[in-house]
């Protein structure tokens, strides 16, 4: 209860500090992460994990997170520029609220004193680095809730080489399509300009539909939606998801060949199946085979 009481005060203090959460508070919120961090305190998931995440299934990632006790990390129901081009990277978060003049004027003054330039909806973009994904809660606003158009889209891609996930709208879809490599998940497209919206938090915990997002979370999208993997679980979850893909390939081949039944493949593997898997793996070009010890450990506490 003390922590729940503390969060509103934390967000208010963020307003008074140009919306950016203090580094020590971000480290507190992501205390499970023991690795390298960015200067702002965000967990820095290794690039190798990010690259491997591009190859795995969102459904498998969701299933593994469920087994880990994380039930609020996925949200669907999006409009996308391209539904076949996944967005993968580390989250930079922003929270927007309906405008309130007395708060907004102080926010803008403090933001300018801190070196932020332009309108406040561009400030999160100034925090992006390569590989980041700009994730914003715009409280689902569509008309007058367009957080970016093609100009800001180009600025985002120039800084991050990546896309965005917005619980809000965006405008100028045709212009955004011209940014090669850029993708966006938004609630809808709308020709209006952003109006009566203010930035209320930068790199703070946010809600995206059914999901909770912390700065530095691993963002992974597909045509189904988006999943946010807590940074401290990213390497484990993506490693298991990569194994599931190989396991499924083996299982499909064995079932088609009539060597094992679906029930045998989907259950705890017998010693015979485990040995058959290891033998099959050694024949796969370009893939490092597992040892029996590694396989047993992977299957030991299976929740997927």
Tab-separated table of C-alpha atoms in Angstrom:
chain	number	residue	atom	x	y	z
A	1	UNK	CA	0.000	0.000	0.000
A	2	UNK	CA	2.854	2.381	0.749
A	3	UNK	CA	4.197	1.880	-2.781
A	4	UNK	CA	0.773	2.552	-4.343
A	5	UNK	CA	0.560	5.773	-2.342
A	6	UNK	CA	4.076	6.686	-3.423
A	7	UNK	CA	3.472	6.375	-7.180
A	8	UNK	CA	1.175	9.436	-7.608
A	9	UNK	CA	3.684	11.511	-5.653
A	10	UNK	CA	6.445	10.169	-7.867
A	11	UNK	CA	4.581	11.197	-11.024
A	12	UNK	CA	3.876	14.644	-9.580
A	13	UNK	CA	7.571	15.037	-8.811
A	14	UNK	CA	8.271	14.030	-12.413
A	15	UNK	CA	6.101	16.918	-13.621
A	16	UNK	CA	8.156	19.297	-11.506
A	17	UNK	CA	11.376	17.826	-12.930
A	18	UNK	CA	10.302	18.194	-16.553
A	19	UNK	CA	8.541	14.793	-16.321
A	20	UNK	CA	11.717	12.668	-16.222
A	21	UNK	CA	11.819	10.107	-13.427
A	22	UNK	CA	14.906	10.431	-11.215
A	23	UNK	CA	17.582	7.872	-12.009
A	24	UNK	CA	17.546	6.424	-8.488
A	25	UNK	CA	13.784	5.848	-8.682
A	26	UNK	CA	14.085	4.116	-12.045
A	27	UNK	CA	16.754	1.838	-10.588
A	28	UNK	CA	14.421	1.156	-7.647
A	29	UNK	CA	11.531	0.227	-9.962
A	30	UNK	CA	13.743	-2.093	-12.032
A	31	UNK	CA	15.746	-3.486	-9.116
A	32	UNK	CA	15.547	-7.067	-10.457
A	33	UNK	CA	17.824	-6.019	-13.315
A	34	UNK	CA	21.475	-6.631	-12.378
A	35	UNK	CA	23.179	-5.769	-15.659
A	36	UNK	CA	24.389	-2.671	-17.468
A	37	UNK	CA	22.240	0.468	-17.512
A	38	UNK	CA	21.937	3.563	-19.672
A	39	UNK	CA	22.908	6.914	-18.189
A	40	UNK	CA	19.222	7.604	-17.423
A	41	UNK	CA	19.005	4.379	-15.385
A	42	UNK	CA	17.148	2.247	-17.897
A	43	UNK	CA	18.214	-1.418	-18.060
A	44	UNK	CA	20.382	-2.042	-21.116
A	45	UNK	CA	19.363	-5.448	-22.433
A	46	UNK	CA	22.275	-6.843	-24.495
A	47	UNK	CA	22.126	-6.334	-28.256
A	48	UNK	CA	22.465	-10.108	-28.771
A	49	UNK	CA	19.214	-10.694	-26.872
A	50	UNK	CA	17.472	-8.016	-28.956
A	51	UNK	CA	18.634	-9.657	-32.183
A	52	UNK	CA	17.569	-13.120	-31.042
A	53	UNK	CA	14.156	-11.727	-30.089
A	54	UNK	CA	13.549	-10.911	-33.757
A	55	UNK	CA	13.480	-14.643	-34.531
A	56	UNK	CA	11.031	-15.910	-31.889
A	57	UNK	CA	7.252	-16.197	-31.675
A	58	UNK	CA	5.279	-13.643	-29.677
A	59	UNK	CA	2.887	-16.430	-28.650
A	60	UNK	CA	5.762	-18.420	-27.143
A	61	UNK	CA	7.037	-15.344	-25.304
A	62	UNK	CA	3.550	-14.727	-23.872
A	63	UNK	CA	3.264	-18.352	-22.736
A	64	UNK	CA	6.650	-18.258	-20.990
A	65	UNK	CA	5.774	-15.001	-19.219
A	66	UNK	CA	2.519	-16.554	-18.028
A	67	UNK	CA	4.524	-19.395	-16.522
A	68	UNK	CA	6.751	-16.854	-14.780
A	69	UNK	CA	3.713	-15.209	-13.176
A	70	UNK	CA	3.556	-12.167	-15.475
A	71	UNK	CA	-0.059	-12.029	-16.671
A	72	UNK	CA	-0.358	-8.381	-17.768
A	73	UNK	CA	2.297	-7.948	-20.478
A	74	UNK	CA	0.328	-8.243	-23.764
A	75	UNK	CA	-2.136	-6.031	-25.569
A	76	UNK	CA	-3.829	-6.385	-28.948
A	77	UNK	CA	-6.290	-4.504	-31.129
A	78	UNK	CA	-3.857	-2.300	-33.074
A	79	UNK	CA	-3.625	-0.558	-36.418
A	80	UNK	CA	-0.198	-1.046	-37.992
A	81	UNK	CA	1.708	0.326	-40.943
A	82	UNK	CA	3.054	-3.177	-41.659
A	83	UNK	CA	1.719	-6.243	-39.858
A	84	UNK	CA	4.595	-8.421	-41.114
A	85	UNK	CA	7.476	-6.281	-39.827
A	86	UNK	CA	8.037	-6.787	-36.087
A	87	UNK	CA	9.242	-3.961	-33.868
A	88	UNK	CA	11.867	-5.127	-31.378
A	89	UNK	CA	13.849	-3.030	-28.902
A	90	UNK	CA	14.131	-1.430	-25.475
A	91	UNK	CA	11.260	0.743	-24.275
A	92	UNK	CA	11.464	4.482	-23.757
A	93	UNK	CA	8.128	5.351	-22.158
A	94	UNK	CA	5.984	8.469	-22.146
A	95	UNK	CA	2.709	9.198	-20.369
A	96	UNK	CA	0.291	11.785	-21.742
A	97	UNK	CA	-2.794	13.208	-20.027
A	98	UNK	CA	-5.575	15.590	-21.029
A	99	UNK	CA	-4.368	19.184	-20.787
A	100	UNK	CA	-4.681	21.173	-17.582
A	101	UNK	CA	-3.361	24.720	-18.044
A	102	UNK	CA	-1.989	25.331	-14.537
A	103	UNK	CA	0.099	22.149	-14.687
A	104	UNK	CA	1.038	22.432	-18.349
A	105	UNK	CA	2.510	25.935	-18.073
A	106	UNK	CA	4.878	24.875	-15.279
A	107	UNK	CA	5.740	21.691	-17.140
A	108	UNK	CA	6.728	23.640	-20.242
A	109	UNK	CA	8.791	26.150	-18.272
A	110	UNK	CA	10.710	23.451	-16.418
A	111	UNK	CA	11.162	21.412	-19.594
A	112	UNK	CA	12.740	24.349	-21.385
A	113	UNK	CA	15.022	24.982	-18.404
A	114	UNK	CA	16.141	21.345	-18.630
A	115	UNK	CA	17.049	21.798	-22.295
A	116	UNK	CA	14.003	20.259	-23.997
A	117	UNK	CA	13.130	22.013	-27.237
A	118	UNK	CA	9.925	22.375	-29.231
A	119	UNK	CA	6.502	21.067	-28.258
A	120	UNK	CA	6.381	18.582	-25.392
A	121	UNK	CA	5.224	15.722	-27.624
A	122	UNK	CA	8.688	15.853	-29.211
A	123	UNK	CA	10.559	15.646	-25.905
A	124	UNK	CA	10.468	11.821	-25.629
A	125	UNK	CA	12.091	11.650	-29.049
A	126	UNK	CA	15.085	13.566	-27.698
A	127	UNK	CA	15.617	10.710	-25.204
A	128	UNK	CA	15.872	7.968	-27.851
A	129	UNK	CA	19.032	6.086	-28.756
A	130	UNK	CA	19.680	3.359	-31.326
A	131	UNK	CA	17.521	0.311	-30.795
A	132	UNK	CA	14.959	2.048	-28.570
A	133	UNK	CA	11.216	1.774	-29.109
A	134	UNK	CA	9.139	4.830	-28.252
A	135	UNK	CA	6.144	3.548	-26.220
A	136	UNK	CA	3.499	6.118	-25.250
A	137	UNK	CA	0.232	6.049	-23.369
A	138	UNK	CA	-1.946	8.713	-24.954
A	139	UNK	CA	-5.022	7.452	-23.000
A	140	UNK	CA	-6.467	5.995	-26.224
A	141	UNK	CA	-7.295	9.375	-27.743
A	142	UNK	CA	-7.895	9.305	-31.523
A	143	UNK	CA	-9.252	12.654	-32.817
A	144	UNK	CA	-6.808	15.369	-31.669
A	145	UNK	CA	-4.704	12.570	-30.169
A	146	UNK	CA	-2.138	12.121	-32.954
A	147	UNK	CA	1.239	11.942	-31.225
A	148	UNK	CA	3.254	11.991	-34.453
A	149	UNK	CA	3.051	12.627	-38.168
A	150	UNK	CA	5.697	12.071	-40.823
A	151	UNK	CA	8.039	14.821	-39.528
A	152	UNK	CA	8.310	13.360	-36.029
A	153	UNK	CA	8.288	9.861	-37.522
A	154	UNK	CA	11.445	10.713	-39.450
A	155	UNK	CA	13.008	12.181	-36.293
A	156	UNK	CA	12.192	9.009	-34.338
A	157	UNK	CA	13.687	6.738	-36.956
A	158	UNK	CA	16.800	8.903	-37.309
A	159	UNK	CA	17.513	8.594	-33.582
A	160	UNK	CA	16.397	5.019	-32.885
A	161	UNK	CA	16.325	3.163	-36.202
A	162	UNK	CA	13.098	1.741	-34.830
A	163	UNK	CA	9.341	2.226	-34.559
A	164	UNK	CA	6.667	3.193	-32.036
A	165	UNK	CA	3.818	1.729	-29.978
A	166	UNK	CA	1.150	4.317	-29.105
A	167	UNK	CA	-2.017	3.945	-27.056
A	168	UNK	CA	-3.170	6.903	-29.120
A	169	UNK	CA	-3.328	7.884	-32.788
A	170	UNK	CA	-0.913	9.035	-35.464
A	171	UNK	CA	-1.426	11.086	-38.608
A	172	UNK	CA	-0.034	11.149	-42.161
A	173	UNK	CA	0.000	7.402	-42.757
A	174	UNK	CA	1.188	7.804	-46.342
A	175	UNK	CA	4.124	9.943	-45.215
A	176	UNK	CA	5.057	7.451	-42.494
A	177	UNK	CA	5.036	4.647	-45.092
A	178	UNK	CA	7.815	6.478	-46.942
A	179	UNK	CA	10.207	6.061	-43.973
A	180	UNK	CA	12.008	2.883	-44.951
A	181	UNK	CA	12.333	0.527	-41.988
A	182	UNK	CA	9.842	2.407	-39.794
A	183	UNK	CA	6.753	0.751	-38.329
A	184	UNK	CA	4.054	1.839	-35.897
A	185	UNK	CA	1.356	0.235	-33.779
A	186	UNK	CA	-1.373	2.775	-32.988
A	187	UNK	CA	-5.016	2.686	-31.971
A	188	UNK	CA	-6.025	4.389	-35.214
A	189	UNK	CA	-5.045	6.880	-37.889
A	190	UNK	CA	-6.541	10.370	-37.927
A	191	UNK	CA	-5.821	13.547	-39.927
A	192	UNK	CA	-6.217	15.867	-36.921
A	193	UNK	CA	-3.400	17.583	-35.048
A	194	UNK	CA	-2.562	16.933	-31.395
A	195	UNK	CA	-4.707	19.122	-29.165
A	196	UNK	CA	-5.520	19.381	-25.452
A	197	UNK	CA	-2.877	16.804	-24.528
A	198	UNK	CA	0.134	17.289	-22.257
A	199	UNK	CA	3.211	15.216	-21.488
A	200	UNK	CA	2.937	14.049	-17.864
A	201	UNK	CA	5.736	11.530	-17.517
A	202	UNK	CA	8.907	10.516	-19.331
A	203	UNK	CA	10.548	7.150	-18.646
A	204	UNK	CA	7.943	6.324	-16.005
A	205	UNK	CA	5.830	3.157	-15.594
A	206	UNK	CA	2.863	3.328	-17.975
A	207	UNK	CA	-0.179	1.282	-18.916
A	208	UNK	CA	-0.709	0.197	-22.517
A	209	UNK	CA	-4.179	-1.321	-22.608
A	210	UNK	CA	-3.934	-4.555	-20.597
A	211	UNK	CA	-0.160	-4.300	-20.221
A	212	UNK	CA	2.210	-2.660	-17.748
A	213	UNK	CA	5.404	-1.213	-19.253
A	214	UNK	CA	8.569	-0.097	-17.492
A	215	UNK	CA	11.416	1.823	-19.139
A	216	UNK	CA	13.929	-0.624	-20.562
A	217	UNK	CA	11.422	-3.468	-21.063
A	218	UNK	CA	11.947	-5.573	-24.172
A	219	UNK	CA	9.278	-4.656	-26.737
A	220	UNK	CA	8.222	-7.337	-29.234
A	221	UNK	CA	5.394	-6.904	-31.749
A	222	UNK	CA	3.663	-9.109	-34.286
A	223	UNK	CA	0.447	-8.998	-36.281
A	224	UNK	CA	-1.330	-10.133	-33.087
A	225	UNK	CA	-0.174	-7.237	-30.925
A	226	UNK	CA	2.652	-6.345	-28.586
A	227	UNK	CA	4.266	-7.982	-25.569
A	228	UNK	CA	6.514	-6.246	-23.050
A	229	UNK	CA	9.143	-8.464	-21.417
A	230	UNK	CA	10.589	-7.247	-18.104
A	231	UNK	CA	14.280	-6.539	-18.660
A	232	UNK	CA	15.483	-8.953	-15.985
A	233	UNK	CA	13.619	-11.818	-17.701
A	234	UNK	CA	14.488	-10.944	-21.300
A	235	UNK	CA	17.501	-13.237	-21.754
A	236	UNK	CA	15.760	-16.187	-20.100
A	237	UNK	CA	12.444	-15.741	-21.913
A	238	UNK	CA	13.983	-15.220	-25.351
A	239	UNK	CA	16.348	-18.163	-24.840
A	240	UNK	CA	13.460	-20.481	-23.998
A	241	UNK	CA	11.376	-19.128	-26.886
A	242	UNK	CA	14.252	-19.851	-29.286
A	243	UNK	CA	14.457	-23.415	-27.933
A	244	UNK	CA	10.705	-23.889	-28.386
A	245	UNK	CA	11.042	-23.033	-32.074
A	246	UNK	CA	13.684	-25.740	-32.540
A	247	UNK	CA	11.691	-28.188	-30.415
A	248	UNK	CA	8.551	-27.542	-32.471
A	249	UNK	CA	10.427	-28.069	-35.732
A	250	UNK	CA	11.662	-31.423	-34.440
A	251	UNK	CA	8.184	-32.342	-33.241
A	252	UNK	CA	6.536	-31.501	-36.571
A	253	UNK	CA	9.031	-33.644	-38.439
A	254	UNK	CA	8.645	-36.587	-36.052
A	255	UNK	CA	4.838	-36.473	-36.183
A	256	UNK	CA	4.803	-36.233	-39.996
A	257	UNK	CA	7.200	-39.172	-40.209
A	258	UNK	CA	4.969	-41.186	-37.885
A	259	UNK	CA	7.782	-41.797	-35.424
A	260	UNK	CA	5.962	-40.223	-32.469
A	261	UNK	CA	2.381	-39.171	-31.781
A	262	UNK	CA	1.354	-35.576	-30.997
A	263	UNK	CA	0.594	-36.684	-27.445
A	264	UNK	CA	4.128	-37.991	-26.987
A	265	UNK	CA	5.693	-34.826	-28.408
A	266	UNK	CA	3.517	-32.466	-26.336
A	267	UNK	CA	4.113	-34.333	-23.073
A	268	UNK	CA	7.225	-34.739	-20.961
A	269	UNK	CA	9.770	-36.324	-23.257
A	270	UNK	CA	10.960	-39.826	-22.560
A	271	UNK	CA	14.660	-40.673	-22.666
A	272	UNK	CA	14.148	-42.079	-26.168
A	273	UNK	CA	12.633	-38.836	-27.472
A	274	UNK	CA	15.357	-36.777	-25.849
A	275	UNK	CA	18.052	-38.843	-27.486
A	276	UNK	CA	16.223	-38.661	-30.816
A	277	UNK	CA	16.100	-34.867	-30.490
A	278	UNK	CA	19.826	-34.619	-29.796
A	279	UNK	CA	20.588	-36.858	-32.779
A	280	UNK	CA	18.278	-34.801	-34.994
A	281	UNK	CA	19.904	-31.562	-33.801
A	282	UNK	CA	23.369	-32.724	-34.789
A	283	UNK	CA	22.126	-33.032	-38.378
A	284	UNK	CA	20.832	-29.440	-38.564
A	285	UNK	CA	23.220	-27.206	-40.466
A	286	UNK	CA	24.303	-23.952	-38.870
A	287	UNK	CA	22.873	-24.680	-35.433
A	288	UNK	CA	24.878	-25.450	-32.318
A	289	UNK	CA	23.514	-28.690	-30.824
A	290	UNK	CA	22.600	-28.912	-27.150
A	291	UNK	CA	24.161	-31.375	-24.744
A	292	UNK	CA	21.948	-33.849	-22.896
A	293	UNK	CA	22.607	-31.925	-19.696
A	294	UNK	CA	21.463	-28.658	-21.301
A	295	UNK	CA	18.349	-30.316	-22.714
A	296	UNK	CA	17.410	-31.883	-19.391
A	297	UNK	CA	17.831	-28.555	-17.635
A	298	UNK	CA	15.657	-26.793	-20.230
A	299	UNK	CA	12.889	-29.361	-19.815
A	300	UNK	CA	13.204	-29.662	-16.040
A	301	UNK	CA	10.715	-26.952	-15.047
A	302	UNK	CA	8.695	-26.714	-18.224
A	303	UNK	CA	5.660	-24.429	-17.971
A	304	UNK	CA	5.099	-24.024	-21.714
